[in-house]
Coordinates of C-alpha atoms in Angstrom, one line a residue:
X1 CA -284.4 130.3 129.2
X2 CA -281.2 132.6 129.6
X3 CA -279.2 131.9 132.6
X4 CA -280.5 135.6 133.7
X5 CA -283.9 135.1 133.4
X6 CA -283.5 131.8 135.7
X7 CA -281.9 134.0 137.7
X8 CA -284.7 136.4 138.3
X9 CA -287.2 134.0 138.3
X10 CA -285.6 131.6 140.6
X11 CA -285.2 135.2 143.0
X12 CA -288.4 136.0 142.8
X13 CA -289.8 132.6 144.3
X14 CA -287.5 132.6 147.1
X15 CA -288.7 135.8 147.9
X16 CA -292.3 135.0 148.2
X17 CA -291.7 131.7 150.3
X18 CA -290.7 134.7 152.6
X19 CA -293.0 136.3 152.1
X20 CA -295.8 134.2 153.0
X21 CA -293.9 132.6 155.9
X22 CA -293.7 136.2 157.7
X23 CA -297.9 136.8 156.5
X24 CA -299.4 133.5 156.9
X25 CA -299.1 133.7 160.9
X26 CA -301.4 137.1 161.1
X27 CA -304.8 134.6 161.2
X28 CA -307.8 134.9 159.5
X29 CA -308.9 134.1 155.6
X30 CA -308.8 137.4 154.2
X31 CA -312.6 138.3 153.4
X32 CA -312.9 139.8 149.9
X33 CA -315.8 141.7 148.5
X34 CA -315.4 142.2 145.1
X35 CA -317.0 140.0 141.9
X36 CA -316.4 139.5 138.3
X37 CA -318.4 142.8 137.6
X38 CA -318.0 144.8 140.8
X39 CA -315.3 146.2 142.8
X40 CA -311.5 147.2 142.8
X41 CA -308.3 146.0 142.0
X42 CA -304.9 146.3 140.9
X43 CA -303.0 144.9 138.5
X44 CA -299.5 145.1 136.8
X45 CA -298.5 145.1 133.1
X46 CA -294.9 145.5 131.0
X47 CA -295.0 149.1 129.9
X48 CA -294.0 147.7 126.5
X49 CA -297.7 147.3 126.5
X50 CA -299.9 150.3 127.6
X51 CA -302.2 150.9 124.6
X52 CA -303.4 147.5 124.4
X53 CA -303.7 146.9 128.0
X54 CA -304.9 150.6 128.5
X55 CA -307.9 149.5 125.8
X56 CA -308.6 146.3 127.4
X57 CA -309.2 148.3 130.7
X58 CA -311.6 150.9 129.2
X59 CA -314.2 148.9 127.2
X60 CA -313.9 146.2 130.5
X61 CA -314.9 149.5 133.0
X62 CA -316.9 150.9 130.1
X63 CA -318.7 147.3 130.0
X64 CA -319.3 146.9 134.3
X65 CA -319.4 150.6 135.4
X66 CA -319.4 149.2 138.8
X67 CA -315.6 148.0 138.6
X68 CA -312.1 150.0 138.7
X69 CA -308.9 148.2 137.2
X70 CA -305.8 150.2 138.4
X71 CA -302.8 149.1 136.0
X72 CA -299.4 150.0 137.5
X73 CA -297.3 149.7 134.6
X74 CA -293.4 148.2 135.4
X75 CA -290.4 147.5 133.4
X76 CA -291.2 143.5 133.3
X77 CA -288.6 142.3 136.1
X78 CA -290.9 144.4 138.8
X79 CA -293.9 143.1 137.2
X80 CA -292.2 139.3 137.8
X81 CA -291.6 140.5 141.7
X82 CA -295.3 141.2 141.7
X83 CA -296.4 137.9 141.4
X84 CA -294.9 137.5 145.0
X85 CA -297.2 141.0 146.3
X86 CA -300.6 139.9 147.3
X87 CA -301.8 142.9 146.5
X88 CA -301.4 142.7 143.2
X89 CA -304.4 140.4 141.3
X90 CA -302.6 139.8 137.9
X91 CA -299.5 140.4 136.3
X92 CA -298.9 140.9 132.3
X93 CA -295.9 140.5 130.7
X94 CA -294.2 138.3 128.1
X95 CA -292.7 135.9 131.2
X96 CA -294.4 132.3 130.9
X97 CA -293.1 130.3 134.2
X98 CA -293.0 126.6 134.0
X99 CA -294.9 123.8 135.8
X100 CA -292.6 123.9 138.7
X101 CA -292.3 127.5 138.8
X102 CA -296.0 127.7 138.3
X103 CA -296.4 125.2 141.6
X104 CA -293.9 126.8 143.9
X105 CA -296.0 130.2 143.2
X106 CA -299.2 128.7 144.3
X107 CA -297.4 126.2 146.8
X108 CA -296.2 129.8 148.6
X109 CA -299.0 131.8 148.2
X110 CA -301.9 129.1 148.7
X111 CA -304.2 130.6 145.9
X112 CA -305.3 129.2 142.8
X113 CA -302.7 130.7 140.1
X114 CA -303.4 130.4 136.4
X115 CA -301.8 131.5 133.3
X116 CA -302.6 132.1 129.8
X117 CA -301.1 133.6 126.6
X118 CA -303.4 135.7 125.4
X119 CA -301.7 137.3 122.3
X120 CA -298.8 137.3 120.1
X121 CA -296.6 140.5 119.6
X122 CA -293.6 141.7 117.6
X123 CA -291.2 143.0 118.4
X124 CA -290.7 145.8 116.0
X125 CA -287.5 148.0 114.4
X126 CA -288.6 152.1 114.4
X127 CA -286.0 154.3 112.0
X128 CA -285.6 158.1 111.4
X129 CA -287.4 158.8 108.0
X130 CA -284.0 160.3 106.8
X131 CA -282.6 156.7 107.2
X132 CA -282.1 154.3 103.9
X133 CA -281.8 151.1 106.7
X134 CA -285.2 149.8 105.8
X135 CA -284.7 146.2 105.1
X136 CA -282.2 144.2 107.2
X137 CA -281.3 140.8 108.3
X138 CA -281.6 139.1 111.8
X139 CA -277.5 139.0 111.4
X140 CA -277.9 142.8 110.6
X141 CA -280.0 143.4 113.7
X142 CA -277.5 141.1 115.4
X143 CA -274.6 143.6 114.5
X144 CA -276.4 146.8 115.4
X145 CA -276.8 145.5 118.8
X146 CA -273.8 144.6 119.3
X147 CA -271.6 147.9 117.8
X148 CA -270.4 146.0 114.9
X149 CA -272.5 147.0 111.9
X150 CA -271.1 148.6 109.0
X151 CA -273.2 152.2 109.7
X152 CA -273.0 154.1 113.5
X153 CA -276.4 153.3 113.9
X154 CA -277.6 153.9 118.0
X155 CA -279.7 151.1 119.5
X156 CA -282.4 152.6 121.3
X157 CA -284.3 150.5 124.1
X158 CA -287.1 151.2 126.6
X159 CA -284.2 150.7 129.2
X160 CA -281.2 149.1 128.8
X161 CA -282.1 146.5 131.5
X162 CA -285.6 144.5 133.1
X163 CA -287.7 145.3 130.4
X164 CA -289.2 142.7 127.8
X165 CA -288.0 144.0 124.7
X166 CA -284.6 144.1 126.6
X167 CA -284.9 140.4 127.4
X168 CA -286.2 139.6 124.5
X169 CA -283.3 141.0 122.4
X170 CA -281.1 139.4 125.1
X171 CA -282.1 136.0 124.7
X172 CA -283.3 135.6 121.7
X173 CA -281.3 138.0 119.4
X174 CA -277.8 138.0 120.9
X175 CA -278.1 134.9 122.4
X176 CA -275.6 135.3 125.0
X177 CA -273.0 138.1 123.1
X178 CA -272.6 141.1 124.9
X179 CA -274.8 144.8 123.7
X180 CA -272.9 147.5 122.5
X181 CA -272.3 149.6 125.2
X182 CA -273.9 152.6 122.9
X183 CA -277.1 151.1 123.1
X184 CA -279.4 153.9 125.0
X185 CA -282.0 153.1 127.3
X186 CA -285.8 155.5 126.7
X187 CA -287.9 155.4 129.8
X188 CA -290.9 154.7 128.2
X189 CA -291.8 153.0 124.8
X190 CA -293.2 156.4 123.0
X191 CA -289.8 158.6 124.0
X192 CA -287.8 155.4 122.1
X193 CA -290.3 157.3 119.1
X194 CA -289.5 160.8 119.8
X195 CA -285.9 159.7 120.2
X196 CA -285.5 158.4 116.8
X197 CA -287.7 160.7 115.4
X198 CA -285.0 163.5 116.2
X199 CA -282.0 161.4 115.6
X200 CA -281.1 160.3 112.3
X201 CA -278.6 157.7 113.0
X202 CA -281.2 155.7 116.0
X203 CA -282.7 153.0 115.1
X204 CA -285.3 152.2 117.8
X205 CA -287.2 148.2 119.3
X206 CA -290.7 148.6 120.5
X207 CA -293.9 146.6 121.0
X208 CA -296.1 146.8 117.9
X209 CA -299.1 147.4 119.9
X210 CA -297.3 151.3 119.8
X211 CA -297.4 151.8 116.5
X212 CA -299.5 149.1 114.7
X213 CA -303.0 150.4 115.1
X214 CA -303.7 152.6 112.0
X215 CA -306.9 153.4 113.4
X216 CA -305.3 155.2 116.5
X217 CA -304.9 159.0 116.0
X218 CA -302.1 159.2 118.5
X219 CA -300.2 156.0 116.8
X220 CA -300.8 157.5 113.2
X221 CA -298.9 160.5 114.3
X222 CA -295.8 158.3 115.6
X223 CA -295.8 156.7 112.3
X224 CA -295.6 160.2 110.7
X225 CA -291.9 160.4 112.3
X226 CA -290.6 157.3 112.2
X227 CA -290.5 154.7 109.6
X228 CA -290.9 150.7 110.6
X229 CA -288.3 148.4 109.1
X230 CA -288.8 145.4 107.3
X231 CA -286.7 141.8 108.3
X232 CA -286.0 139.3 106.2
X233 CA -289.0 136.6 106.9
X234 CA -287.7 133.8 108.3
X235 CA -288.7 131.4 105.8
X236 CA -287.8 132.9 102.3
X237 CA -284.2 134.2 102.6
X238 CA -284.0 137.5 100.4
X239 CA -288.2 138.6 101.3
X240 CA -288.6 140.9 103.8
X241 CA -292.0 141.4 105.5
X242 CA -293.6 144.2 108.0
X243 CA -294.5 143.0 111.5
X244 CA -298.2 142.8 110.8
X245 CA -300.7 140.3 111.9
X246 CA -300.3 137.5 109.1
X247 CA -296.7 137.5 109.3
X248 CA -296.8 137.6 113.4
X249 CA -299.3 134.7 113.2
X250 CA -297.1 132.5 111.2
X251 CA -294.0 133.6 112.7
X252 CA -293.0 135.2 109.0
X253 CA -291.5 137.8 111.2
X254 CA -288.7 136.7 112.9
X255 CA -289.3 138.3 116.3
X256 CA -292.6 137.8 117.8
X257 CA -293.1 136.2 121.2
X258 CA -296.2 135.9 123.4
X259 CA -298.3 138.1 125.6
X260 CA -299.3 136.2 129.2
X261 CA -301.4 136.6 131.6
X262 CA -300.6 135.4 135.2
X263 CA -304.0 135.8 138.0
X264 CA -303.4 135.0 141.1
X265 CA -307.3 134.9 143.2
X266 CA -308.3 132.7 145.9
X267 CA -311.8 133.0 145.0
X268 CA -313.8 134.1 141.9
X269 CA -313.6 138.0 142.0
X270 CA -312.6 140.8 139.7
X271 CA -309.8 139.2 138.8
X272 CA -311.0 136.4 137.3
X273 CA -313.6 138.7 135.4
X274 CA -311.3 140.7 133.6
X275 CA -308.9 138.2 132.3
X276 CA -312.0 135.7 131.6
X277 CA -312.9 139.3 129.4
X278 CA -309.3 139.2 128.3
X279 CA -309.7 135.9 127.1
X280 CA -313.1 136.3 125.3
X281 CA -314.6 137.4 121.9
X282 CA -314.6 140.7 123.0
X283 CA -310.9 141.2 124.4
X284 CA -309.9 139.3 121.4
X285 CA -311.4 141.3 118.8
X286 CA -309.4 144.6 120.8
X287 CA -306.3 142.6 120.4
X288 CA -307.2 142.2 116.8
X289 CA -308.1 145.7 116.1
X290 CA -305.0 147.0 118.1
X291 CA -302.8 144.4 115.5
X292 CA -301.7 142.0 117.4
X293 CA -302.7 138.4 117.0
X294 CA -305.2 137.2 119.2
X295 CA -304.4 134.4 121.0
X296 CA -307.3 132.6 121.9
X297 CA -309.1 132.6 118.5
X298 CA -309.0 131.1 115.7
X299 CA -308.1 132.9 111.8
X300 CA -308.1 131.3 108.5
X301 CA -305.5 132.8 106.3
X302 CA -305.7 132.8 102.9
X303 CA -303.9 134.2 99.9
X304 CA -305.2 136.9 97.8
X305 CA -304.1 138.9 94.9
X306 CA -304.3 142.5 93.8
X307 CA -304.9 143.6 90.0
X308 CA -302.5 146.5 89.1

């Protein structure tokens, strides 16, 4: 974990030690009338990851027409403050906290706090169909991000801080070297597409779950103005591979990382529905079908071959 991210973390808990300390005086367990199948909450999620989370919401309301899931949807930091907000049921992000940092959260907060990665995701490199940078290296990537590659190529980020392709990049990427100061920050994940789209020299890093899903009109038309890289597969120098659901699974592609839940419930409500949902056949088969890797199921690979 970067020093940063300890950082944030560490803040965060602090912050809901005070939290409670100022709340836990106003008497009374706090009644709650919602179930698994009935009722209202709210919830937050990385923006990196709207489509599939916006999916996993619609078949779940679709599924229990007697329940409303409102996703607020936070550059990942926020999302990490929210696990001090009571009234937010369940964070989603990329942020796994450790045994301690799991224990001071439900030490603060007396609930019952569980996580659980649910999928794996990619990280994934978007270019300008004009552009002939369609296979690099992770030393490549490495030089684009930080100014020194041998083409003026213009990192472009769903923010240039909080987020968790940001961190991600951050801490696994660069590894503690210092981003080009060119590097420009999108608000959202699909203007990082329209960005590069219009800009030949930008070479954009978004979630897969935006542009994996071949079987999503909107996504198809993203992929009709950009072009997805290829990186060198982390274990056959000189092979490059697409961030698809084999090579995520295996880790072929060299820049995957995980997709977690956090619910914080004191009793067995709507909370506990969904992510039991999330979990399941069902919300595993939506991960699937969106191309990520599901999490909690089990795939047999095998090898196959075409005849030309």
């Amino acid at each position: 974990m970067s020093r940063l991210r300890f950082v944030i973390l560490g803040s965060v808990l602090v912050m809901m030690v005070v939290v409670f300390s100022c709340s836990s005086g106003s008497g009374g367990a706090r009644q709650f009338t919602d179930t698994p199948k009935k009722g209202r909450i709210t919830i937050s999620a990385d923006e990196s990851f709207r489509p599939i989370v916006d999916a996993l919401v619609q078949v779940y309301e679709s599924n229990n027409d007697s329940t409303k899931i409102n996703v607020q949807y936070k550059p990942e930091s926020e999302c990490v403050a929210d696990l001090f907000n009571d009234s937010i049921r369940m964070v989603i992000s990329t942020v796994k906290l450790s045994d301690e940092q799991l224990q001071s959260v439900v030490d603060s907060l007396h609930l019952v706090v569980k996580q659980l990665p649910v999928a794996r995701d990619a990280v994934a490199v978007i270019v300008n169909p004009s552009s002939r940078d369609t296979l690099l290296s992770m030393e490549e990537i490495k030089m684009i991000l930080t100014g020194t590659y041998t083409k003026p190529l213009k990192p472009v980020l769903d923010g240039l801080s909080a987020t968790s392709t940001v961190r991600f990049l951050l801490d696994s990427v660069l590894k503690g070297q210092k981003m080009t100061s060119d590097a420009m920050g999108a608000n959202t994940s699909d203007s990082v597409i329209q960005f590069v789209a219009g800009n030949p020299n930008a070479i954009g890093f978004i979630g897969v779950s935006w542009i994996g899903n071949k079987d999503d009109a909107e996504q198809l038309s993203f992929l009709k103005k950009v072009k997805i890289v290829q990186l060198e597969s982390s274990d056959k120098p000189g092979r490059y591979v697409l961030p698809v659901q084999a090579n995520i699974y295996t880790k072929r592609y060299p820049m995957t990382r995980d997709l977690v839940y956090i619910l914080k419930e004191g009793h067995r409500g709507l909370g506990t529905g969904f992510a039991e949902f999330v979990a399941g056949e069902i919300g595993q088969l939506i991960f699937k079908r969106a191309y990520l890797m599901p999490g909690r199921r089990s795939f047999l690979i095998r090898p196959a071959q075409t005849k030309e």
